[in-house]
Amino acid sequence: MPIKNSLLAIIGQGYVGLPLAIAAIDAGWRVVGVDNSGERVVTLNRGISPVEDVSSWQIQDAIATGMYIATEDFSDIASADVVAICVPTPLDSDRNPDLHPLLSAVRSIEPHVRKGAVVVSESTSYPGTLRNVIIPIFENGLGLKDREVYFAAAPERVNPGDQVWNQKNTPRLVGGLNPESQEKALDFYNSICDSVISVSSPEIAEASKLLENTFRLVNIALIHEFTQLCDSQDIDVNQVIDAASTKPYGFMPFRPGVGIGGHCIPVDPLYLTWWANQNGQSARLVQLADEVSNAMPTYVANRVMKLAPVHKNEVNVMLLGVAYKAGLSDVRETPARALRERLLNQGCVVEWHDPLVEEWEGSNSVDISWDCDVAVIVTNQPGIDVIYLSNKGVPILDCTNSYSGLSGVTLI
Ligand SMILES: NC(=O)c1ccc[n+]([C@@H]2O[C@H](COP(=O)([O-])OP(=O)(O)OC[C@H]3O[C@@H](n4cnc5c(N)ncnc54)[C@H](O)[C@@H]3O)[C@@H](O)[C@H]2O)c1
């Protein structure tokens, strides 16, 4: 596929879609970034980046050179050679897959996708989403008989905030609907990524993504359970993990934390359990891992209470770092939320401090000097002055294994 003058349309300009836009522009693609949030489109066209992995100057540069424009208008994709779908795939209130954003995005692009274009879905979903959800919308719309369109699943693996692995150097899985689709989708990703892996079907690509994130959930849940077992016998779990990590094969260290956060690890495994149930199967281990990890904030709240002064009726607790991950302002699915709730239920006054998060749960970050009885490091966010609290004599529960040996610090 000759890239010069080729147009890539990316649907969804968030943590996945925007870094993809920049990687494609770097590779010579012109990009139209479509988003149904008017506010986001305005922000982007002003040259302001809403995500940490893309800088504002990268967007400004791309706009100035005519390589990028953001739009709310789906008809702007009409001449696109490739259309990449990068919209959210969250859970609904019953913790089942919520495909509304995906369905809405596909319905919006369908009338505008031109003959010969390649449509790739990068959104995470259960196996069969491309074949049984996305493609039927095309078949039931303008149809696919006179308009040959090529389809592939190429789930994104980006790890926001990662300084090493990015869109270009993270190996990309591509599963096309048929050999022609596969060839065209491989051409596209080969123009952007250093390493592209051809898999034999969209379902293999979709299922691989769920396996990768479920693998993480299950291992983190194991460590969460192990942490509680060790704690009950006064064994330092982090030393145990360090010791086990000396084994040169067959072991991979995972660390305990307040719970699981972000929009992948707590979410994607439930796409797997839902899919299993739909097929008359059950994913019992995955369900249990979800349960164990969801119970972790309760355990952490109890550990916090053990550090609180016994004479106080109302304990002031400061949560340090409420984003789900260090270096990000993203609070989606943060385990800090459940911890906060548990502590409030125990009668604590809970405030939070996070240099990267302006507003959360209807409140703002307090100053580090707030008068707290206990502080909990939920996320080791850069810029938190833990030394100040240590010098002040505040007991600190470190759930991130970052301040071992510092005065006043107890590791989870
Ligand atoms: N963020 C990650 O770490 C990550 C990593 C790998 C895969 N994924 C997957 O990638 C997908 C996108 O995730 P994200 O983190 O980029 O989400 P995001 O919320 O950061 O961005 C999604 C964007 O899509 C827009 N949008 C929503 N519905 C739309 C529609 N119908 N039409 C057009 N735009 C629409 C939103 O306004 C938003 O700007 C999800 O399936 C997610 O599971 C995310």
Short mmCIF file of C-alpha atoms and ligand atoms in Angstrom, two decimals:
data_model
loop_
_atom_site.label_atom_id
_atom_site.label_comp_id
_atom_site.label_asym_id
_atom_site.label_seq_id
_atom_site.Cartn_x
_atom_site.Cartn_y
_atom_site.Cartn_z
CA MET A 1 0.00 0.00 0.00
CA PRO A 2 1.68 3.27 -1.03
CA ILE A 3 1.41 5.50 2.03
CA LYS A 4 2.03 8.89 0.44
CA ASN A 5 -1.32 10.68 0.29
CA SER A 6 -3.10 7.71 1.87
CA LEU A 7 -5.74 8.64 4.39
CA LEU A 8 -6.32 6.89 7.69
CA ALA A 9 -9.54 7.57 9.59
CA ILE A 10 -9.40 6.78 13.30
CA ILE A 11 -12.71 6.54 15.14
CA GLY A 12 -12.19 7.52 18.78
CA GLN A 13 -9.42 9.91 19.77
CA GLY A 14 -8.51 8.65 23.22
CA TYR A 15 -5.72 6.68 24.86
CA VAL A 16 -5.61 4.31 21.88
CA GLY A 17 -6.75 6.36 18.91
CA LEU A 18 -4.60 9.42 19.45
CA PRO A 19 -1.21 7.66 19.84
CA LEU A 20 -2.18 5.60 16.76
CA ALA A 21 -2.75 8.86 14.87
CA ILE A 22 0.71 10.14 15.78
CA ALA A 23 2.40 6.81 14.94
CA ALA A 24 0.64 6.76 11.55
CA ILE A 25 1.55 10.39 10.82
CA ASP A 26 5.17 9.59 11.66
CA ALA A 27 4.93 6.79 9.11
CA GLY A 28 3.60 9.17 6.43
CA TRP A 29 -0.19 8.76 6.72
CA ARG A 30 -2.60 11.66 6.69
CA VAL A 31 -5.05 11.18 9.52
CA VAL A 32 -8.59 12.27 10.15
CA GLY A 33 -9.44 11.72 13.80
CA VAL A 34 -13.18 11.24 14.33
CA ASP A 35 -14.69 11.60 17.77
CA ASN A 36 -18.31 11.99 18.82
CA SER A 37 -17.30 14.30 21.63
CA GLY A 38 -17.48 17.82 20.25
CA GLU A 39 -15.47 19.07 23.20
CA ARG A 40 -12.64 16.65 22.43
CA VAL A 41 -12.63 17.63 18.76
CA VAL A 42 -12.36 21.32 19.64
CA THR A 43 -9.55 20.60 22.12
CA LEU A 44 -7.63 18.59 19.54
CA ASN A 45 -8.04 21.15 16.78
CA ARG A 46 -6.69 23.76 19.21
CA GLY A 47 -3.59 21.58 19.43
CA ILE A 48 -4.14 20.42 22.99
CA SER A 49 -3.52 16.78 23.82
CA PRO A 50 -5.96 15.13 26.24
CA VAL A 51 -3.71 12.07 26.80
CA GLU A 52 -0.27 11.79 28.38
CA ASP A 53 1.29 9.64 25.66
CA VAL A 54 0.86 12.36 23.03
CA SER A 55 2.23 15.85 23.53
CA SER A 56 0.39 18.98 22.45
CA TRP A 57 3.26 19.97 20.19
CA GLN A 58 2.92 16.69 18.28
CA ILE A 59 -0.71 17.53 17.52
CA GLN A 60 0.12 21.16 16.68
CA ASP A 61 2.87 20.03 14.33
CA ALA A 62 0.59 17.49 12.63
CA ILE A 63 -2.16 20.09 12.17
CA ALA A 64 0.31 22.69 10.84
CA THR A 65 1.70 20.27 8.24
CA GLY A 66 -1.81 19.30 7.10
CA MET A 67 -1.36 15.71 8.30
CA TYR A 68 -4.05 15.75 10.99
CA ILE A 69 -7.48 17.11 11.62
CA ALA A 70 -10.08 16.14 14.19
CA THR A 71 -13.75 16.06 13.29
CA GLU A 72 -17.17 15.11 14.58
CA ASP A 73 -18.42 14.59 11.05
CA PHE A 74 -18.33 10.92 10.05
CA SER A 75 -18.72 11.78 6.36
CA ASP A 76 -15.11 13.04 6.53
CA ILE A 77 -13.98 9.41 6.37
CA ALA A 78 -15.45 8.97 2.88
CA SER A 79 -12.09 8.90 1.10
CA ALA A 80 -10.21 6.97 3.81
CA ASP A 81 -8.13 3.99 2.71
CA VAL A 82 -8.14 2.54 6.21
CA VAL A 83 -10.66 3.07 8.99
CA ALA A 84 -9.47 2.06 12.48
CA ILE A 85 -12.06 1.72 15.21
CA CYS A 86 -10.68 2.74 18.63
CA VAL A 87 -13.78 3.41 20.73
CA PRO A 88 -14.37 2.31 24.34
CA THR A 89 -15.70 -1.16 25.16
CA PRO A 90 -16.72 -0.77 28.81
CA LEU A 91 -19.01 -2.75 31.10
CA ASP A 92 -22.63 -1.90 31.79
CA SER A 93 -24.13 -1.54 35.26
CA ASP A 94 -24.51 -5.35 35.47
CA ARG A 95 -20.82 -5.73 34.60
CA ASN A 96 -21.63 -7.20 31.19
CA PRO A 97 -20.05 -5.98 27.91
CA ASP A 98 -21.46 -2.63 26.86
CA LEU A 99 -21.07 -2.45 23.10
CA HIS A 100 -23.12 0.74 22.72
CA PRO A 101 -20.13 2.96 21.82
CA LEU A 102 -18.87 0.34 19.35
CA LEU A 103 -22.28 -0.19 17.76
CA SER A 104 -22.83 3.54 17.50
CA ALA A 105 -19.39 4.06 15.92
CA VAL A 106 -19.89 1.30 13.37
CA ARG A 107 -23.38 2.53 12.45
CA SER A 108 -21.96 6.02 11.98
CA ILE A 109 -19.08 4.98 9.72
CA GLU A 110 -20.91 2.33 7.73
CA PRO A 111 -22.62 4.62 5.18
CA HIS A 112 -19.33 6.44 4.48
CA VAL A 113 -16.80 3.63 4.13
CA ARG A 114 -15.75 3.53 0.48
CA LYS A 115 -15.33 0.52 -1.75
CA GLY A 116 -11.88 -1.00 -1.31
CA ALA A 117 -11.28 0.43 2.15
CA VAL A 118 -9.95 -1.62 5.05
CA VAL A 119 -11.85 -1.51 8.34
CA VAL A 120 -9.87 -2.66 11.38
CA SER A 121 -11.19 -2.94 14.89
CA GLU A 122 -8.62 -2.15 17.57
CA SER A 123 -11.20 -2.04 20.36
CA THR A 124 -10.99 -4.91 22.83
CA SER A 125 -13.95 -7.26 22.68
CA TYR A 126 -14.95 -10.91 22.81
CA PRO A 127 -14.19 -13.31 19.95
CA GLY A 128 -16.71 -12.95 17.15
CA THR A 129 -17.24 -9.21 17.55
CA LEU A 130 -15.83 -8.38 14.13
CA ARG A 131 -17.62 -11.20 12.34
CA ASN A 132 -20.94 -11.22 14.19
CA VAL A 133 -21.39 -7.64 15.38
CA ILE A 134 -19.45 -5.25 13.13
CA ILE A 135 -19.77 -6.87 9.72
CA PRO A 136 -23.57 -7.45 9.91
CA ILE A 137 -24.01 -3.69 10.33
CA PHE A 138 -22.31 -3.27 6.95
CA GLU A 139 -24.34 -6.09 5.41
CA ASN A 140 -27.59 -4.59 6.68
CA GLY A 141 -26.59 -1.08 5.65
CA LEU A 142 -25.43 -0.24 2.16
CA GLY A 143 -24.33 -3.85 1.82
CA LEU A 144 -21.07 -5.46 0.83
CA LYS A 145 -21.96 -6.95 -2.56
CA ASP A 146 -21.12 -3.94 -4.73
CA ARG A 147 -18.84 -2.38 -2.16
CA GLU A 148 -15.97 -4.64 -1.34
CA VAL A 149 -14.66 -3.74 2.11
CA TYR A 150 -11.84 -5.56 3.88
CA PHE A 151 -12.09 -6.36 7.57
CA ALA A 152 -9.62 -7.30 10.28
CA ALA A 153 -9.29 -7.38 14.05
CA ALA A 154 -6.06 -5.92 15.40
CA PRO A 155 -6.55 -5.37 19.13
CA GLU A 156 -4.47 -2.59 20.57
CA ARG A 157 -1.97 -3.53 23.27
CA VAL A 158 -0.81 -0.05 24.27
CA ASN A 159 0.27 0.45 27.86
CA PRO A 160 -0.39 4.14 28.62
CA GLY A 161 2.54 5.90 30.23
CA ASP A 162 5.03 3.22 29.16
CA GLN A 163 8.33 4.87 28.21
CA VAL A 164 9.60 1.82 26.30
CA TRP A 165 6.70 0.14 24.55
CA ASN A 166 4.57 2.13 22.14
CA GLN A 167 2.44 1.74 19.01
CA LYS A 168 5.50 1.32 16.82
CA ASN A 169 7.58 -1.20 18.71
CA THR A 170 4.84 -3.29 20.33
CA PRO A 171 4.23 -6.36 18.16
CA ARG A 172 0.81 -6.15 16.56
CA LEU A 173 -1.57 -9.07 16.07
CA VAL A 174 -3.64 -8.95 12.90
CA GLY A 175 -6.48 -11.34 12.07
CA GLY A 176 -8.20 -10.69 8.75
CA LEU A 177 -11.61 -11.94 7.70
CA ASN A 178 -10.21 -13.52 4.53
CA PRO A 179 -6.85 -13.63 2.71
CA GLU A 180 -7.43 -10.31 0.88
CA SER A 181 -8.38 -8.57 4.11
CA GLN A 182 -5.37 -10.08 5.84
CA GLU A 183 -2.99 -8.88 3.16
CA LYS A 184 -4.34 -5.33 3.22
CA ALA A 185 -4.45 -5.11 7.01
CA LEU A 186 -0.90 -6.47 7.25
CA ASP A 187 0.24 -3.84 4.73
CA PHE A 188 -1.31 -1.14 6.85
CA TYR A 189 0.23 -2.27 10.13
CA ASN A 190 3.58 -3.03 8.53
CA SER A 191 3.71 0.62 7.50
CA ILE A 192 3.41 1.68 11.17
CA CYS A 193 4.69 -1.12 13.40
CA ASP A 194 8.12 -2.74 13.63
CA SER A 195 6.65 -6.19 14.11
CA VAL A 196 3.32 -7.48 12.83
CA ILE A 197 2.09 -10.98 13.56
CA SER A 198 -0.36 -12.55 11.18
CA VAL A 199 -2.89 -14.79 12.95
CA SER A 200 -5.32 -17.05 11.18
CA SER A 201 -8.64 -15.37 12.02
CA PRO A 202 -10.16 -12.29 13.68
CA GLU A 203 -11.29 -14.56 16.52
CA ILE A 204 -7.70 -15.58 17.30
CA ALA A 205 -6.70 -11.92 17.51
CA GLU A 206 -9.73 -11.01 19.65
CA ALA A 207 -9.28 -13.98 22.00
CA SER A 208 -5.52 -13.32 22.36
CA LYS A 209 -6.22 -9.87 23.71
CA LEU A 210 -8.62 -11.28 26.29
CA LEU A 211 -6.10 -13.96 27.25
CA GLU A 212 -3.32 -11.38 27.74
CA ASN A 213 -5.35 -9.26 30.14
CA THR A 214 -7.02 -12.19 31.88
CA PHE A 215 -3.56 -13.64 32.50
CA ARG A 216 -2.72 -10.43 34.35
CA LEU A 217 -5.95 -10.42 36.37
CA VAL A 218 -5.54 -14.02 37.49
CA ASN A 219 -1.91 -13.53 38.52
CA ILE A 220 -2.62 -10.28 40.34
CA ALA A 221 -5.53 -11.95 42.14
CA LEU A 222 -3.22 -14.79 43.20
CA ILE A 223 -0.81 -12.26 44.68
CA HIS A 224 -3.68 -10.46 46.41
CA GLU A 225 -4.73 -13.70 48.06
CA PHE A 226 -1.14 -14.62 48.84
CA THR A 227 -0.62 -11.21 50.46
CA GLN A 228 -3.44 -11.84 52.89
CA LEU A 229 -2.21 -15.34 53.71
CA CYS A 230 1.32 -14.04 54.38
CA ASP A 231 0.05 -11.10 56.44
CA SER A 232 -1.93 -13.45 58.70
CA GLN A 233 1.36 -15.16 59.60
CA ASP A 234 3.50 -11.99 59.72
CA ILE A 235 5.40 -12.82 56.56
CA ASP A 236 6.45 -9.96 54.30
CA VAL A 237 4.90 -10.82 50.92
CA ASN A 238 7.18 -8.48 48.99
CA GLN A 239 10.24 -10.31 50.31
CA VAL A 240 8.58 -13.57 49.28
CA ILE A 241 8.02 -12.25 45.76
CA ASP A 242 11.62 -10.99 45.59
CA ALA A 243 12.85 -14.39 46.68
CA ALA A 244 10.65 -16.30 44.23
CA SER A 245 11.79 -13.96 41.45
CA THR A 246 15.34 -15.31 41.71
CA LYS A 247 14.10 -18.43 39.91
CA PRO A 248 15.40 -17.94 36.38
CA TYR A 249 12.46 -19.65 34.67
CA GLY A 250 8.78 -20.37 35.21
CA PHE A 251 8.02 -17.46 37.55
CA MET A 252 6.93 -13.92 36.83
CA PRO A 253 6.60 -11.36 39.64
CA PHE A 254 3.28 -9.60 40.19
CA ARG A 255 2.89 -7.19 43.12
CA PRO A 256 -0.01 -6.57 45.46
CA GLY A 257 -1.87 -3.29 45.37
CA VAL A 258 -5.15 -1.76 46.50
CA GLY A 259 -6.96 -3.67 43.77
CA ILE A 260 -7.07 -3.65 40.01
CA GLY A 261 -7.59 -0.49 38.03
CA GLY A 262 -7.86 0.99 34.57
CA HIS A 263 -10.16 0.11 31.75
CA CYS A 264 -8.46 -3.11 30.68
CA ILE A 265 -7.58 -5.51 33.51
CA PRO A 266 -10.83 -5.07 35.50
CA VAL A 267 -12.94 -5.03 32.32
CA ASP A 268 -11.61 -7.34 29.62
CA PRO A 269 -11.75 -10.57 31.69
CA LEU A 270 -15.48 -9.95 32.14
CA TYR A 271 -15.85 -9.90 28.36
CA LEU A 272 -14.33 -13.38 28.55
CA THR A 273 -16.67 -14.63 31.30
CA TRP A 274 -19.68 -13.18 29.46
CA TRP A 275 -18.60 -14.83 26.21
CA ALA A 276 -18.11 -18.14 28.02
CA ASN A 277 -21.61 -17.93 29.50
CA GLN A 278 -23.08 -17.11 26.10
CA ASN A 279 -21.57 -20.33 24.86
CA GLY A 280 -22.92 -22.40 27.74
CA GLN A 281 -19.52 -22.51 29.42
CA SER A 282 -18.23 -20.92 32.59
CA ALA A 283 -14.88 -19.28 33.30
CA ARG A 284 -14.80 -20.09 37.03
CA LEU A 285 -11.17 -19.23 37.67
CA VAL A 286 -11.60 -15.83 36.04
CA GLN A 287 -14.75 -15.13 38.05
CA LEU A 288 -12.94 -16.01 41.24
CA ALA A 289 -9.97 -13.83 40.33
CA ASP A 290 -12.38 -10.95 39.79
CA GLU A 291 -13.97 -11.59 43.20
CA VAL A 292 -10.64 -11.85 45.02
CA SER A 293 -9.34 -8.64 43.53
CA ASN A 294 -12.58 -6.79 44.20
CA ALA A 295 -12.29 -7.77 47.86
CA MET A 296 -8.79 -6.33 48.14
CA PRO A 297 -9.84 -2.74 49.01
CA THR A 298 -11.70 -4.08 52.06
CA TYR A 299 -8.53 -5.83 53.23
CA VAL A 300 -6.49 -2.66 52.62
CA ALA A 301 -9.02 -0.56 54.56
CA ASN A 302 -8.62 -2.94 57.51
CA ARG A 303 -4.84 -2.58 57.28
CA VAL A 304 -5.25 1.20 57.31
CA MET A 305 -7.36 1.01 60.47
CA LYS A 306 -4.61 -0.99 62.20
CA LEU A 307 -2.24 1.96 61.66
CA ALA A 308 -4.74 4.52 62.99
CA PRO A 309 -4.34 5.99 66.50
CA VAL A 310 -6.52 3.88 68.81
CA HIS A 311 -7.88 6.79 70.82
CA LYS A 312 -9.45 8.61 67.82
CA ASN A 313 -13.11 8.08 66.95
CA GLU A 314 -12.81 9.77 63.60
CA VAL A 315 -9.66 8.88 61.72
CA ASN A 316 -8.36 11.23 59.01
CA VAL A 317 -7.03 9.22 56.09
CA MET A 318 -5.25 10.72 53.09
CA LEU A 319 -5.13 8.66 49.89
CA LEU A 320 -1.95 9.36 47.94
CA GLY A 321 -2.33 8.92 44.19
CA VAL A 322 -5.87 8.18 43.01
CA ALA A 323 -5.18 7.65 39.29
CA TYR A 324 -5.21 3.96 38.46
CA LYS A 325 -1.59 4.10 37.37
CA ALA A 326 1.50 6.18 38.10
CA GLY A 327 2.23 8.94 35.60
CA LEU A 328 -1.38 9.21 34.40
CA SER A 329 -4.33 11.38 35.33
CA ASP A 330 -6.74 8.58 34.35
CA VAL A 331 -9.02 7.61 37.25
CA ARG A 332 -11.26 5.15 35.37
CA GLU A 333 -11.89 2.01 37.44
CA THR A 334 -9.33 3.17 40.00
CA PRO A 335 -9.29 0.92 43.09
CA ALA A 336 -8.94 4.13 45.13
CA ARG A 337 -12.70 4.52 44.74
CA ALA A 338 -13.56 1.27 46.52
CA LEU A 339 -10.93 1.94 49.19
CA ARG A 340 -12.38 5.38 49.82
CA GLU A 341 -15.87 3.89 50.17
CA ARG A 342 -14.69 1.22 52.61
CA LEU A 343 -12.90 3.82 54.75
CA LEU A 344 -15.92 6.12 54.73
CA ASN A 345 -18.04 3.15 55.84
CA GLN A 346 -15.65 2.69 58.76
CA GLY A 347 -16.34 6.29 59.80
CA CYS A 348 -13.08 7.80 58.52
CA VAL A 349 -12.71 11.26 57.04
CA VAL A 350 -11.07 10.64 53.68
CA GLU A 351 -9.23 13.18 51.56
CA TRP A 352 -6.90 12.59 48.67
CA HIS A 353 -3.78 14.05 47.14
CA ASP A 354 -2.71 13.52 43.53
CA PRO A 355 -0.58 16.05 41.64
CA LEU A 356 -1.90 14.83 38.27
CA VAL A 357 -5.63 14.64 39.07
CA GLU A 358 -7.54 17.89 39.42
CA GLU A 359 -10.98 16.64 40.34
CA TRP A 360 -12.22 13.23 41.48
CA GLU A 361 -15.45 12.00 43.09
CA GLY A 362 -16.70 15.59 43.27
CA SER A 363 -13.71 16.84 45.26
CA ASN A 364 -10.25 18.29 44.69
CA SER A 365 -6.79 17.19 45.69
CA VAL A 366 -5.83 18.44 49.16
CA ASP A 367 -2.40 19.77 50.03
CA ILE A 368 0.09 17.20 51.29
CA SER A 369 0.12 19.10 54.61
CA TRP A 370 -3.52 18.13 55.31
CA ASP A 371 -3.80 16.95 58.90
CA CYS A 372 -4.08 13.18 58.47
CA ASP A 373 -3.69 10.33 60.95
CA VAL A 374 -2.73 7.79 58.29
CA ALA A 375 -1.68 8.09 54.65
CA VAL A 376 -2.09 5.33 52.06
CA ILE A 377 0.01 5.24 48.91
CA VAL A 378 -2.49 3.89 46.40
CA THR A 379 -0.52 4.89 43.30
CA ASN A 380 3.07 6.05 43.37
CA GLN A 381 2.28 9.18 41.43
CA PRO A 382 5.31 11.37 40.63
CA GLY A 383 5.41 14.58 42.66
CA ILE A 384 3.96 13.23 45.93
CA ASP A 385 6.18 14.36 48.81
CA VAL A 386 6.16 11.14 50.83
CA ILE A 387 9.36 12.23 52.63
CA TYR A 388 7.47 15.21 54.05
CA LEU A 389 4.86 12.90 55.60
CA SER A 390 7.53 10.54 56.86
CA ASN A 391 9.38 13.44 58.55
CA LYS A 392 6.08 14.59 60.04
CA GLY A 393 5.69 11.16 61.67
CA VAL A 394 2.55 10.16 59.76
CA PRO A 395 2.08 6.36 59.54
CA ILE A 396 2.08 5.43 55.85
CA LEU A 397 0.68 2.26 54.32
CA ASP A 398 2.53 1.80 51.05
CA CYS A 399 0.51 -0.37 48.67
CA THR A 400 3.03 0.13 45.87
CA ASN A 401 6.20 -1.32 47.40
CA SER A 402 8.01 1.96 46.63
CA TYR A 403 9.19 3.27 50.01
CA SER A 404 10.53 0.23 51.78
CA GLY A 405 12.74 1.24 54.71
CA LEU A 406 11.49 4.84 54.93
CA SER A 407 10.58 5.85 58.48
CA GLY A 408 6.87 5.36 59.21
CA VAL A 409 6.25 3.25 56.12
CA THR A 410 4.53 -0.14 56.31
CA LEU A 411 4.39 -2.14 53.12
CA ILE A 412 1.17 -3.86 52.26
N1 LIG B 1 -6.36 2.66 27.27
C1 LIG B 1 -5.72 1.52 27.24
O1 LIG B 1 -4.79 1.29 28.01
C2 LIG B 1 -6.07 0.47 26.23
C3 LIG B 1 -5.09 -0.45 25.87
C4 LIG B 1 -5.39 -1.41 24.92
C5 LIG B 1 -6.68 -1.47 24.40
N2 LIG B 1 -7.63 -0.58 24.80
C6 LIG B 1 -8.95 -0.67 24.19
O2 LIG B 1 -9.04 0.33 23.18
C7 LIG B 1 -10.38 0.82 23.10
C8 LIG B 1 -10.38 2.33 23.28
O3 LIG B 1 -9.94 2.63 24.59
P1 LIG B 1 -9.37 4.06 25.01
O4 LIG B 1 -8.66 3.85 26.30
O5 LIG B 1 -8.66 4.70 23.89
O6 LIG B 1 -10.72 4.85 25.27
P2 LIG B 1 -10.84 6.42 25.55
O7 LIG B 1 -12.04 6.59 26.38
O8 LIG B 1 -9.54 6.98 26.02
O9 LIG B 1 -11.10 7.04 24.11
C9 LIG B 1 -12.20 6.70 23.34
C10 LIG B 1 -12.64 7.90 22.52
O10 LIG B 1 -13.70 7.45 21.70
C11 LIG B 1 -14.70 8.44 21.66
N3 LIG B 1 -15.95 7.80 21.33
C12 LIG B 1 -16.80 7.08 22.11
N4 LIG B 1 -17.83 6.61 21.40
C13 LIG B 1 -17.64 7.04 20.12
C14 LIG B 1 -18.38 6.90 18.93
N5 LIG B 1 -19.51 6.21 18.90
N6 LIG B 1 -17.91 7.48 17.81
C15 LIG B 1 -16.76 8.21 17.83
N7 LIG B 1 -16.02 8.37 18.94
C16 LIG B 1 -16.46 7.79 20.06
C17 LIG B 1 -14.67 9.07 23.04
O11 LIG B 1 -15.19 10.38 23.03
C18 LIG B 1 -13.16 9.05 23.35
O12 LIG B 1 -12.53 10.24 22.95
C19 LIG B 1 -11.17 0.04 24.14
O13 LIG B 1 -11.73 -1.09 23.54
C20 LIG B 1 -10.10 -0.38 25.13
O14 LIG B 1 -10.47 -1.54 25.85
C21 LIG B 1 -7.35 0.40 25.68
#
